[in-house]
Short mmCIF file of C-alpha atoms in Angstrom, two decimals:
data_model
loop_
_atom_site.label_atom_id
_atom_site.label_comp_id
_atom_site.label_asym_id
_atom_site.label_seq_id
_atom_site.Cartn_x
_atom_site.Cartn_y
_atom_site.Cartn_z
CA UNK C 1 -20.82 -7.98 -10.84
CA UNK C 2 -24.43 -8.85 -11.65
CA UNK C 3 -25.29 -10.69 -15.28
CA UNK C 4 -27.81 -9.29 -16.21
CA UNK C 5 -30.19 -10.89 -19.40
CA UNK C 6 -32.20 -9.00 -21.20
CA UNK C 7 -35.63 -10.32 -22.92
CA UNK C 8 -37.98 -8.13 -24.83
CA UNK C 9 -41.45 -8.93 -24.53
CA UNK C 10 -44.38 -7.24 -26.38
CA UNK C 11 -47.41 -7.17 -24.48
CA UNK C 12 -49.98 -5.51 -26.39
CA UNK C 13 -51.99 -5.46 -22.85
CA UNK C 14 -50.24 -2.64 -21.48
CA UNK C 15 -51.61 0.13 -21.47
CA UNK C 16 -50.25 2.70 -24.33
CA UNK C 17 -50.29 5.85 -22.64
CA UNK C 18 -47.85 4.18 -19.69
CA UNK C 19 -45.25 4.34 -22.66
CA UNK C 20 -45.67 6.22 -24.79
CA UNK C 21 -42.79 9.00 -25.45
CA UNK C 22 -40.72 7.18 -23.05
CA UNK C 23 -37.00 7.90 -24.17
CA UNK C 24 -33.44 7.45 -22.89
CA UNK C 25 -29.73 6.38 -23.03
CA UNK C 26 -30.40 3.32 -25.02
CA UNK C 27 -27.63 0.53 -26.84
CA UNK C 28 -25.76 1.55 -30.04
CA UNK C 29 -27.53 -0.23 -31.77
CA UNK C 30 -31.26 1.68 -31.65
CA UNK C 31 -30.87 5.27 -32.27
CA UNK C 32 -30.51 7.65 -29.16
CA UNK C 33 -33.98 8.58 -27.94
CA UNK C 34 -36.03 6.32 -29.94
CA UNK C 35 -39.19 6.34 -28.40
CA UNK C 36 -40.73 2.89 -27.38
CA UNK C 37 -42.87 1.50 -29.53
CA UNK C 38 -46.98 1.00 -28.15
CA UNK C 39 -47.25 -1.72 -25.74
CA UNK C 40 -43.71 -2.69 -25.80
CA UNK C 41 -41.94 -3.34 -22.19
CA UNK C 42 -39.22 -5.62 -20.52
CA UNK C 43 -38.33 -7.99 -17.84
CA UNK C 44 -34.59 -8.39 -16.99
CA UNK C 45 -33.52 -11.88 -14.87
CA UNK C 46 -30.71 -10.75 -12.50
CA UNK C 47 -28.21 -13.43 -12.00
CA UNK C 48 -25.77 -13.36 -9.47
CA UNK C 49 -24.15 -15.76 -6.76
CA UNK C 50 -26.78 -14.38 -4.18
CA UNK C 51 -29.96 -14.24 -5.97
CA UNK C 52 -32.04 -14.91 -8.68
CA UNK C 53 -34.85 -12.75 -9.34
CA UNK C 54 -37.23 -11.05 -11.93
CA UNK C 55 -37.28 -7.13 -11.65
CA UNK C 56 -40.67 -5.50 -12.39
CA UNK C 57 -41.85 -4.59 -16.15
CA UNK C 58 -39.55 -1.48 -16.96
CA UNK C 59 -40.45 0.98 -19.55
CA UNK C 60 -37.83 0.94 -22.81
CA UNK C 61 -35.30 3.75 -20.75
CA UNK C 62 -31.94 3.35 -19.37
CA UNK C 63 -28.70 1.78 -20.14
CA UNK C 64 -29.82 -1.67 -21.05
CA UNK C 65 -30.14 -4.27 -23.95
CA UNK C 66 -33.53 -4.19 -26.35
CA UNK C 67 -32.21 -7.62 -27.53
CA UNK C 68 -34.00 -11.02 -28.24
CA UNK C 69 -31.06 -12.41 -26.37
CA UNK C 70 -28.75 -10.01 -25.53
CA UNK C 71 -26.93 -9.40 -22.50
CA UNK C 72 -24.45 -6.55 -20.43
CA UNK C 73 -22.60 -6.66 -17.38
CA UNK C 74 -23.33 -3.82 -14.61
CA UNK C 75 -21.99 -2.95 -11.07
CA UNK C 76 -23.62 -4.62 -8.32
CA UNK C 77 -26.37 -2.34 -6.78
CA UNK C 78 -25.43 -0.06 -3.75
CA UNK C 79 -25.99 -2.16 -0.43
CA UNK C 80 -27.98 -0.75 2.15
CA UNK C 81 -27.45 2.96 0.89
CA UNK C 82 -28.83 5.24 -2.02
CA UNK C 83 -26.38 6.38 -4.72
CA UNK C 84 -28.26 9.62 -5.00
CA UNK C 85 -26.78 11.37 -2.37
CA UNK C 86 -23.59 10.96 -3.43
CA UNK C 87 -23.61 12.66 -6.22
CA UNK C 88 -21.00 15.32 -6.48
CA UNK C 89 -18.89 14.16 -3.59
CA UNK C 90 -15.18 14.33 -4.01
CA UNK C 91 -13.53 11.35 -2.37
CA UNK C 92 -9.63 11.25 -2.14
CA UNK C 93 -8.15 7.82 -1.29
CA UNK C 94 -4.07 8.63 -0.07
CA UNK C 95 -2.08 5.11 -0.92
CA UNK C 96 -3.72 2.00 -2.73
CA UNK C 97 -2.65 -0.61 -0.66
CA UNK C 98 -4.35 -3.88 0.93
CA UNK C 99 -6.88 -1.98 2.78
CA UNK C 100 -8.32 0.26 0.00
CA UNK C 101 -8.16 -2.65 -2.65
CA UNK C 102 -11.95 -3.47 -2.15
CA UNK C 103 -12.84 0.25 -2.53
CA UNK C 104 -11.07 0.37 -5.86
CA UNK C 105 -12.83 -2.84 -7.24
CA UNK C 106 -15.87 -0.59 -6.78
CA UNK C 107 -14.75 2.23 -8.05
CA UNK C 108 -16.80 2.26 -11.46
CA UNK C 109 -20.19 2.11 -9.26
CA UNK C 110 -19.21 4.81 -7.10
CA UNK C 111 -18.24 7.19 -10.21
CA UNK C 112 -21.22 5.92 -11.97
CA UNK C 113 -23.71 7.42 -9.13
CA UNK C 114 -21.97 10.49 -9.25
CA UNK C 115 -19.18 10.69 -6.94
CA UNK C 116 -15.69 12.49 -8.41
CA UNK C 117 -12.90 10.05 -7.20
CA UNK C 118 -9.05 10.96 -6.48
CA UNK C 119 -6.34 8.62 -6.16
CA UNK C 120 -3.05 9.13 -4.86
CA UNK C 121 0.45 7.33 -4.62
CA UNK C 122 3.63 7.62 -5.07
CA UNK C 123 4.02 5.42 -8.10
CA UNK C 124 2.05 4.23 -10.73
CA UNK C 125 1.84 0.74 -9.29
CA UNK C 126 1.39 -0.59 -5.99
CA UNK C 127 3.48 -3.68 -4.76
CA UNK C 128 2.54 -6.60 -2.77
CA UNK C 129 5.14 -6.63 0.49
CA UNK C 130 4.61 -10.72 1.06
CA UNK C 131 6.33 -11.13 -1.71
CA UNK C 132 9.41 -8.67 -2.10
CA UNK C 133 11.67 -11.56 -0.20
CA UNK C 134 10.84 -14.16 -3.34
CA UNK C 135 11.05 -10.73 -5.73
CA UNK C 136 14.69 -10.58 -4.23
CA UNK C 137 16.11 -14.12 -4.15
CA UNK C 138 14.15 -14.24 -8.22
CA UNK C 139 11.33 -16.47 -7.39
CA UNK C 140 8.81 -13.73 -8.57
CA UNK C 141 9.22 -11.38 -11.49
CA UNK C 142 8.85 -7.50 -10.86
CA UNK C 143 5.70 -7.65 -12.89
CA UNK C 144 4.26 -10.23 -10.73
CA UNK C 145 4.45 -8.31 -7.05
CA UNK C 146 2.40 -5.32 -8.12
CA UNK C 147 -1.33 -4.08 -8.89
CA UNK C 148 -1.64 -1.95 -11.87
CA UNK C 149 -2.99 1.04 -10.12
CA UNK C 150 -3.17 4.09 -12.16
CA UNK C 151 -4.53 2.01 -14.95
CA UNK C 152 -7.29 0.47 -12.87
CA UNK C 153 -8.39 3.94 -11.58
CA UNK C 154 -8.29 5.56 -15.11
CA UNK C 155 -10.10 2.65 -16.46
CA UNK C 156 -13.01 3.37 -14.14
CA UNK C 157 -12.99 6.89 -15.10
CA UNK C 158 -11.30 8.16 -11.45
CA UNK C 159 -8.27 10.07 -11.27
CA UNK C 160 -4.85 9.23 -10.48
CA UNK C 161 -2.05 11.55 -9.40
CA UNK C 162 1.84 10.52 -8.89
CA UNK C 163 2.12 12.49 -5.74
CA UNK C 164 2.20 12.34 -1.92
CA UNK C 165 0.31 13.88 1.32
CA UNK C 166 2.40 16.20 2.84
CA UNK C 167 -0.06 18.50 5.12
CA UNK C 168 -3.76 17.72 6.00
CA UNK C 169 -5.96 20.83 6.48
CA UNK C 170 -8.44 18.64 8.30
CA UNK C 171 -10.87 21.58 9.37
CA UNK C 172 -10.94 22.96 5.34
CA UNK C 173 -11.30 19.15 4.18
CA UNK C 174 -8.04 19.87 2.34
CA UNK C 175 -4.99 17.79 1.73
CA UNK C 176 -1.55 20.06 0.29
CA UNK C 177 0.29 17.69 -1.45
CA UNK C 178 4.29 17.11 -1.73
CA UNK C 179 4.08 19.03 -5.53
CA UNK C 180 2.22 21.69 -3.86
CA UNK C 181 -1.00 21.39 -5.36
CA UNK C 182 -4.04 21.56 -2.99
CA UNK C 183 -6.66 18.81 -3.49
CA UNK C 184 -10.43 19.58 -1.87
CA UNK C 185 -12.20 16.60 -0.34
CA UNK C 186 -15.55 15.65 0.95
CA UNK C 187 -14.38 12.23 2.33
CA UNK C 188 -10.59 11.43 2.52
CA UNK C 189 -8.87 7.84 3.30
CA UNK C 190 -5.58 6.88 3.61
CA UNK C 191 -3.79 3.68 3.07
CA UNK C 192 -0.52 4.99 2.90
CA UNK C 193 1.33 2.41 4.90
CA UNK C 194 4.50 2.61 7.31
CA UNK C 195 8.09 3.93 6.62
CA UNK C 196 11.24 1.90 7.88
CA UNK C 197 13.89 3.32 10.30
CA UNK C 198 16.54 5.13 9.59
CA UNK C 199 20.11 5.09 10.71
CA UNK C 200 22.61 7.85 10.37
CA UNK C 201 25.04 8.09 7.79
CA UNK C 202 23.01 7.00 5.59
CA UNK C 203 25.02 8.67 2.84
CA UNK C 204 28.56 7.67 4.45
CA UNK C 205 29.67 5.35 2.00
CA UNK C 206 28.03 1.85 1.49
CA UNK C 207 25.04 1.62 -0.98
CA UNK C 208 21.74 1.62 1.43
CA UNK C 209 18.44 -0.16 0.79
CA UNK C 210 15.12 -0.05 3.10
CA UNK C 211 13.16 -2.86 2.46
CA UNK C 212 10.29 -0.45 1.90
CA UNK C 213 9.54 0.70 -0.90
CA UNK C 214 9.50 -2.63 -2.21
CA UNK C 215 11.03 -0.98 -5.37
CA UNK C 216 14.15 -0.69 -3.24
CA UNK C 217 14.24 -4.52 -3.56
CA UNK C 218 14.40 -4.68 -6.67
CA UNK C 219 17.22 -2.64 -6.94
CA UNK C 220 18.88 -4.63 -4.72
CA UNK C 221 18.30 -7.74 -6.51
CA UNK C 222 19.81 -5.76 -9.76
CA UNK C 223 22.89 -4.53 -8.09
CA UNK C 224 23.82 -7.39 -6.31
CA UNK C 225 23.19 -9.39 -9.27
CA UNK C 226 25.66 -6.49 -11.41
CA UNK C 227 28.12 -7.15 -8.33
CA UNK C 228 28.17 -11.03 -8.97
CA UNK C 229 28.53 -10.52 -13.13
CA UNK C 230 31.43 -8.67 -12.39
CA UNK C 231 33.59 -10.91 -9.85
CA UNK C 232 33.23 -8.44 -7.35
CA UNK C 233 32.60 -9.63 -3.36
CA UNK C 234 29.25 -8.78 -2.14
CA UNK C 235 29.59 -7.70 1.60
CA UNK C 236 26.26 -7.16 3.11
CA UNK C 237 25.21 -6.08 6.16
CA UNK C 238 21.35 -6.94 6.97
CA UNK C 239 20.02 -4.43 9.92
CA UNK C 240 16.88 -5.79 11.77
CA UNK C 241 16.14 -9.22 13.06
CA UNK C 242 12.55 -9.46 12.47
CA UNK C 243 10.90 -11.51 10.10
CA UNK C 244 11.95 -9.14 7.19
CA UNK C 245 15.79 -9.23 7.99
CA UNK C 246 15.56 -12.99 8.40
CA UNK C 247 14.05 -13.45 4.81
CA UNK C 248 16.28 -10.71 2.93
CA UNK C 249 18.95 -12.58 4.43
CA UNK C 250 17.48 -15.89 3.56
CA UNK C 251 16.55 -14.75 -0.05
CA UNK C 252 20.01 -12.66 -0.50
CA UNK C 253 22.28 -16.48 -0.31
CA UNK C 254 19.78 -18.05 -2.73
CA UNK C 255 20.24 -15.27 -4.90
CA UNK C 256 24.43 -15.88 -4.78
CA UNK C 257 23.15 -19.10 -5.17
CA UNK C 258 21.34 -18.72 -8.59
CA UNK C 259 24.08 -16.77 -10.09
CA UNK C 260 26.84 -19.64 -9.32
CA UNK C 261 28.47 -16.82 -7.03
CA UNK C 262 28.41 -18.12 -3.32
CA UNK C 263 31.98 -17.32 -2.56
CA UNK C 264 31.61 -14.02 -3.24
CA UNK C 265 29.15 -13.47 -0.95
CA UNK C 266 30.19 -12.15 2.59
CA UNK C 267 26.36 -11.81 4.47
CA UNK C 268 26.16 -10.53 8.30
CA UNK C 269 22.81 -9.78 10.37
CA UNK C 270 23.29 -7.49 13.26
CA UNK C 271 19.82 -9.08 14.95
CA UNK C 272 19.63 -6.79 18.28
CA UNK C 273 18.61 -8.33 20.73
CA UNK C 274 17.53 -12.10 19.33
CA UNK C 275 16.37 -13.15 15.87
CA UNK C 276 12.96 -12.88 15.50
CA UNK C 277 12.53 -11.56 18.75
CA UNK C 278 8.62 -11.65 19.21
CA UNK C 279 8.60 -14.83 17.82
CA UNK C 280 8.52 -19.02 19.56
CA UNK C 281 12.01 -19.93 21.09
CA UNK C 282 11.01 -22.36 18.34
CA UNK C 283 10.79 -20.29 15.45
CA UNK C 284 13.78 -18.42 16.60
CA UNK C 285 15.66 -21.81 16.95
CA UNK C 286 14.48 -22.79 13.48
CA UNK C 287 15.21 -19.66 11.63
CA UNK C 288 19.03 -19.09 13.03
CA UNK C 289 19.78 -22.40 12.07
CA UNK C 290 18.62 -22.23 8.53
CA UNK C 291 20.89 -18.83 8.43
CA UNK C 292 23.55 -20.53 9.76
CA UNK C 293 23.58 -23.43 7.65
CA UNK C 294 23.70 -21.09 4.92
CA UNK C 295 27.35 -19.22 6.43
CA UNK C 296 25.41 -15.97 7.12
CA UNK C 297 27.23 -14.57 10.37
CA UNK C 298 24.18 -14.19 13.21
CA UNK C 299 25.06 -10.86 15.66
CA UNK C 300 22.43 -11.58 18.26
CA UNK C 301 22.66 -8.74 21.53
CA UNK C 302 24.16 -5.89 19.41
CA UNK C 303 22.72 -2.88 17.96
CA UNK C 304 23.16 -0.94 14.69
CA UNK C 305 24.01 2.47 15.42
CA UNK C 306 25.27 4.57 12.01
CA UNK C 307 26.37 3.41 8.92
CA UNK C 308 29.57 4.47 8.22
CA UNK C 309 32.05 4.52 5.61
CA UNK C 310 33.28 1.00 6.84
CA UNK C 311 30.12 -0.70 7.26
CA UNK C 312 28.09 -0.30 10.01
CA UNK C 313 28.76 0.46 13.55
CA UNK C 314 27.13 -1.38 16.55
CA UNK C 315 26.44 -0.05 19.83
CA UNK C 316 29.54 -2.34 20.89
CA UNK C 317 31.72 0.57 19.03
CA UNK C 318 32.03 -2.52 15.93
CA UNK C 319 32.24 -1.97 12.64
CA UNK C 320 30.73 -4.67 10.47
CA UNK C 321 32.59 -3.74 7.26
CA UNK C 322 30.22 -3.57 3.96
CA UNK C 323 29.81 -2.07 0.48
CA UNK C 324 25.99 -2.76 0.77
CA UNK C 325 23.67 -2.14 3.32
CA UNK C 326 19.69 -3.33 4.05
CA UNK C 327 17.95 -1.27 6.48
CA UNK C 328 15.17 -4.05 7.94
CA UNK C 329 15.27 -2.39 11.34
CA UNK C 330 10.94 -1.86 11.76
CA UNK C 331 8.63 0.54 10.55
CA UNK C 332 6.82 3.68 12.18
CA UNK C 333 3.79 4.99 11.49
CA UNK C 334 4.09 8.40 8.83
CA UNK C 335 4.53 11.91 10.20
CA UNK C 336 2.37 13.42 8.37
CA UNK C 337 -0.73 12.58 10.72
CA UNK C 338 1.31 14.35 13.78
CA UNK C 339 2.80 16.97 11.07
CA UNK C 340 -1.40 18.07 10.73
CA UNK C 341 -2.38 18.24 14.13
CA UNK C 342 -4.86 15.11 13.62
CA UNK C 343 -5.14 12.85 17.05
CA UNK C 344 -2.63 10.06 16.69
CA UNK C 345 -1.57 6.74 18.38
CA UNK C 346 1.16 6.16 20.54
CA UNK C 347 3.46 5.56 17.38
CA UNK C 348 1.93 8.20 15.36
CA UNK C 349 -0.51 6.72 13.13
CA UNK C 350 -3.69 8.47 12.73
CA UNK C 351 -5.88 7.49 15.40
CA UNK C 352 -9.35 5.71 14.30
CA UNK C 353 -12.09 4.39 16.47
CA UNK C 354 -13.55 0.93 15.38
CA UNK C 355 -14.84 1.94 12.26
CA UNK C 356 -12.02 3.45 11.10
CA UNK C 357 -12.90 6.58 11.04
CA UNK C 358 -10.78 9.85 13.02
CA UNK C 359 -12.85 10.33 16.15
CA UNK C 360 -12.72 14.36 15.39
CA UNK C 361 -12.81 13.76 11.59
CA UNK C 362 -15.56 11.30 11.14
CA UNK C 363 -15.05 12.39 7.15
CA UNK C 364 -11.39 10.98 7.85
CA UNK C 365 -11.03 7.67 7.51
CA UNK C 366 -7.93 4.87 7.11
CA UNK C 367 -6.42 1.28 7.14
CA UNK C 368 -3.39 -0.79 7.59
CA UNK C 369 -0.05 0.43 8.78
CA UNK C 370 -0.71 4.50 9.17
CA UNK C 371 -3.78 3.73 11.40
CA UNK C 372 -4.12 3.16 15.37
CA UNK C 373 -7.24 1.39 16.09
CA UNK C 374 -8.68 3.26 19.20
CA UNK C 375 -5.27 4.64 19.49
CA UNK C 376 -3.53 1.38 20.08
CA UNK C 377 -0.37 -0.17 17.94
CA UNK C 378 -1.51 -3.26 16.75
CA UNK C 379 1.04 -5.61 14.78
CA UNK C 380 1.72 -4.42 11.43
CA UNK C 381 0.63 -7.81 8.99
CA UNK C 382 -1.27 -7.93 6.18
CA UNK C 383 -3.70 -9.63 7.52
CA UNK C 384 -5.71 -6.67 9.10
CA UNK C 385 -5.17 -4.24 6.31
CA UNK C 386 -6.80 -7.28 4.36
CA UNK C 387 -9.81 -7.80 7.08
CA UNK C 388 -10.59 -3.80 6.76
CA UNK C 389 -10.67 -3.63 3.08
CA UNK C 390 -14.39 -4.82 2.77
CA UNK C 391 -14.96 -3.02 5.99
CA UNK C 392 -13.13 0.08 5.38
CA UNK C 393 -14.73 0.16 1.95
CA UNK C 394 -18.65 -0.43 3.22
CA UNK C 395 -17.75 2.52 5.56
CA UNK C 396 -16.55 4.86 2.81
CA UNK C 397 -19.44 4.52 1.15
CA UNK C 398 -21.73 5.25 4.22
CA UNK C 399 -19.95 8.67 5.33
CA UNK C 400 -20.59 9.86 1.85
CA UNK C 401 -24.17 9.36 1.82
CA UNK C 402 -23.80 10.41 5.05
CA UNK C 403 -26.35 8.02 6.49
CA UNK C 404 -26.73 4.23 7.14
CA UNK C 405 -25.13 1.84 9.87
CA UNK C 406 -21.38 2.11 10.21
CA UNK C 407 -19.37 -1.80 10.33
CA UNK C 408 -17.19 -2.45 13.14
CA UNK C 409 -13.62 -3.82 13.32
CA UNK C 410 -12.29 -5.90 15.41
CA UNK C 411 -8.25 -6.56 15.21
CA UNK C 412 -7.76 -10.25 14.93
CA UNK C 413 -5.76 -11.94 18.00
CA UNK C 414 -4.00 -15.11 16.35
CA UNK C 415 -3.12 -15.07 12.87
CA UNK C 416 -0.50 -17.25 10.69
CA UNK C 417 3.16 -16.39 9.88
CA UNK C 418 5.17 -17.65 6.94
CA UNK C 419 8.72 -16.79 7.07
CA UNK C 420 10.02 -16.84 3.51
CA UNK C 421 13.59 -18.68 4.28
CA UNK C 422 14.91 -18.07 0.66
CA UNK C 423 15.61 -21.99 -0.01
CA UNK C 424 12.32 -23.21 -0.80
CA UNK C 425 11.23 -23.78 2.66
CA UNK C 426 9.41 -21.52 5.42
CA UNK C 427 8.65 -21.51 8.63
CA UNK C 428 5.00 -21.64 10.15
CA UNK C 429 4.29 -19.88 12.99
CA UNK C 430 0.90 -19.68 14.81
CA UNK C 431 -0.39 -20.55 18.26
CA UNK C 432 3.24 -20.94 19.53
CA UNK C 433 3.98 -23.83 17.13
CA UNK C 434 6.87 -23.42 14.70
CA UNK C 435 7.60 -25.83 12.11
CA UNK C 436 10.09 -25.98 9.09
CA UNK C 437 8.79 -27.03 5.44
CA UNK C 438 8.78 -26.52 1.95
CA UNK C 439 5.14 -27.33 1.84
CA UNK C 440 4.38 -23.96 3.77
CA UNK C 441 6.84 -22.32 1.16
CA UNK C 442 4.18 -23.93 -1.16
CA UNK C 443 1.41 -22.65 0.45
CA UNK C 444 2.74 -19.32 0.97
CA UNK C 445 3.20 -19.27 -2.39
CA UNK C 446 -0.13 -20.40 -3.26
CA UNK C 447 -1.48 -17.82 -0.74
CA UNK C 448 0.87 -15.00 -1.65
CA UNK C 449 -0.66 -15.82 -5.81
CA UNK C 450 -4.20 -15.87 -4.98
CA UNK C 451 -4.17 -12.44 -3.19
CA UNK C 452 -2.89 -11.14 -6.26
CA UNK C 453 -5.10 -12.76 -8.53
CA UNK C 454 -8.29 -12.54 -6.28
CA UNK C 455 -7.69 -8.48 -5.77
CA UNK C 456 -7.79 -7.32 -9.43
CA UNK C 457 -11.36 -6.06 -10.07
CA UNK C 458 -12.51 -8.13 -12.87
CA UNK C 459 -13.50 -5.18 -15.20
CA UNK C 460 -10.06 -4.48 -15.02
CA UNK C 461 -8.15 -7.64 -15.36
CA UNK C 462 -7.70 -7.91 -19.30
CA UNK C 463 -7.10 -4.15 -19.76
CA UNK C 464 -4.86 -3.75 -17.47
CA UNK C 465 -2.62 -6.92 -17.55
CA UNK C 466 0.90 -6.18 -17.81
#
């Protein structure tokens, strides 16, 4: 956002006919289309971290303050691109996750030159996946994970529907959604993230919780906690040895732990093949030992086959018995990409060249989990949904002008890990070192806080705080 202070300066010198009748959108405070008086013009100083400069005289027109000191705040202008051309687009962003938070904070500019803007997700709020492990264990409150979303894209006069994308109609730039309305588009993106695995059975018995939504969390955290309040054993069976079965498991004995009910907590983790698989010997070392310490039972070289009405059932015909079960076997990419016929990665996702945008669909365009860069997997993290927001969003704005020079993205190679180990500690992992500490649970933390606080536009901050 730009300050922008206003001055008025009469300068009899000007010449009267360049202003006279001169009339527009002007403050509350002079009447609408008061004509400017003879010889009266302004200057406006535009303050901002990048600049400071004086624009040239303008005539008394357009939304700004006739004031002896007054002052407004406006959107930064368009970079590189003219709104005008925009006007009367429809853009239609599909989920409202990391990569299309940058695109939101400029919503109000984008409306404001003209374009009609569409969001849609499947809840009113969007929640921050780094921190679901703290949101289980009661580190973070539910309020504290998640972006106000609807609010924030009401605020800046968009649209928001509770819906999903069922069916793309890429070659009538139309999207059918799961209500079955149809929603036109001029320029579509899609941030709609990654769905975890399933396992069969899912309804045999045992309660069953995917670590994704992150909603699913939290009603984990609230049935477990029930479970404890009532002197009832908790037997759960964690499925998935990555980094997101390690810290449900971690995060699940701290919360026993906070509720004084330890001994009634009964916590296996059918890893597959190793814990942490794709991580350091170290990391794996460090991780299986903090489990252990903490009694939960480690199955490392068996897999999870169906859930049953037992427990679950490994590939070594097993059956881990438990009332509750967490499904933190991986994600894959969303159907509905495959479902419309669009090109699509090896896993799915829709495929995207290094701007981001659908090689056949250049008016298609995506980040994080649901995309392929050049058709390739790359490791679902945060951190390149995060690197493609600005990117993503600077790209979104060129295919509607259709015009201008199109940003490149490059998947970053080496990027940190914090594993969230539930007890105040985590584990750092980067460049194949691994260490243990609670000062990387601190900076996670601090991390995990700042990306929350740093991606709520700033127009929207107070109005929308829960």
């Amino acid at each position: 956002m730009e300050l922008v202070l206003g001055l008025r300066i009469l300068r009899d010198s000007v010449p009267q006919d360049a202003l006279q009748g001169t009339t527009g959108p002007l403050p509350s405070f002079w009447s609408p289309g008061e004509p400017c008086s003879p010889g009266r013009r302004r200057h406006f100083f535009n303050l901002s971290p990048e600049n400071l400069s004086i624009t040239p005289p303008w005539p008394c027109a357009g939304r700004l303050f006739d004031y002896n000191a007054g002052w407004m705040i406006r959107p930064k202008p368009f970079s590189g691109v003219s709104p005008m051309p925009m006007r009367g687009k429809r853009l239609v962003l599909l989920g409202a996750g990391h990569a299309h938070l940058p695109i939101l904070a400029r919503l109000p500019k984008l409306i404001e030159a003209g374009v009609q803007v569409t969001v849609v997700g499947p809840a009113p709020f969007h929640y921050y996946s780094g921190m679901a492990p703290g949101l289980l264990s009661g580190r973070y409150a539910l309020k504290e994970t998640r972006f106000p979303m609807r609010c924030i894209v009401e605020l800046a006069g968009g649209e928001f529907l509770e819906d999903t994308v069922t069916i793309i109609r890429a070659t009538r730039r139309e999207l059918v959604l799961a209500s079955g309305a149809t929603l036109p588009y001029d320029v579509a993106s899609f941030n709609i993230g990654s769905e975890i695995v399933s396992l069969p059975g899912m309804d045999a018995g045992p309660a069953v919780f995917k670590v994704k939504p992150i909603q699913n969390v939290n009603r984990l955290h609230d049935m477990v906690v029930r479970m404890f309040a009532e002197q009832e054993t908790v037997r759960v069976v964690v499925v998935g040895g990555g980094p997101a079965g390690v810290e449900m498991s971690g995060n699940l004995v701290t919360l026993a732990q906070r509720n004084e009910a330890s001994k009634l907590l009964d916590l296996t983790l059918i890893a597959g093949s190793k814990v942490l698989h794709n991580a350091p010997a170290a990391a794996r070392r460090i991780a299986a030992n903090a489990l252990h310490a903490h009694g939960v039972a480690i199955m490392e070289g068996e897999r999870a086959e169906e859930v049953t009405a037992e427990g679950v059932r490994t590939d070594s015909d097993r059956v881990h018995p438990a009332n509750i079960v967490v499904l933190a076997l991986g994600t894959s990419a969303p159907s509905v990409f495959k479902d419309s016929g669009l090109p699509v990665g090896s896993d799915g996702g829709l495929e995207v060249d290094d701007h981001l945008r659908c090689p056949d669909f250049p008016e298609l365009l995506g980040g994080g989990d649901c995309v392929c860069p050049g058709g390739e997997v790359i490791p679902r993290v945060g951190v390149h949904a995060v690197r493609e927001g600005p990117l993503l969003a600077d790209n979104i704005e060129t295919t509607l002008v259709d015009s201008g020079a199109l940003k490149t993205f490059t998947p970053q190679q080496r990027f940190m890990l914090l594993y969230n180990l539930g007890d105040g500690s985590a584990v750092f992992n980067k460049w194949g070192v691994a260490l243990r500490s609670r000062l990387f649970m601190l900076l996670k933390d601090y991390i995990d806080r700042g990306f929350m606080r740093s991606a709520m536009p700033g127009w929207a901050a107070a109005a929308c705080a829960e």
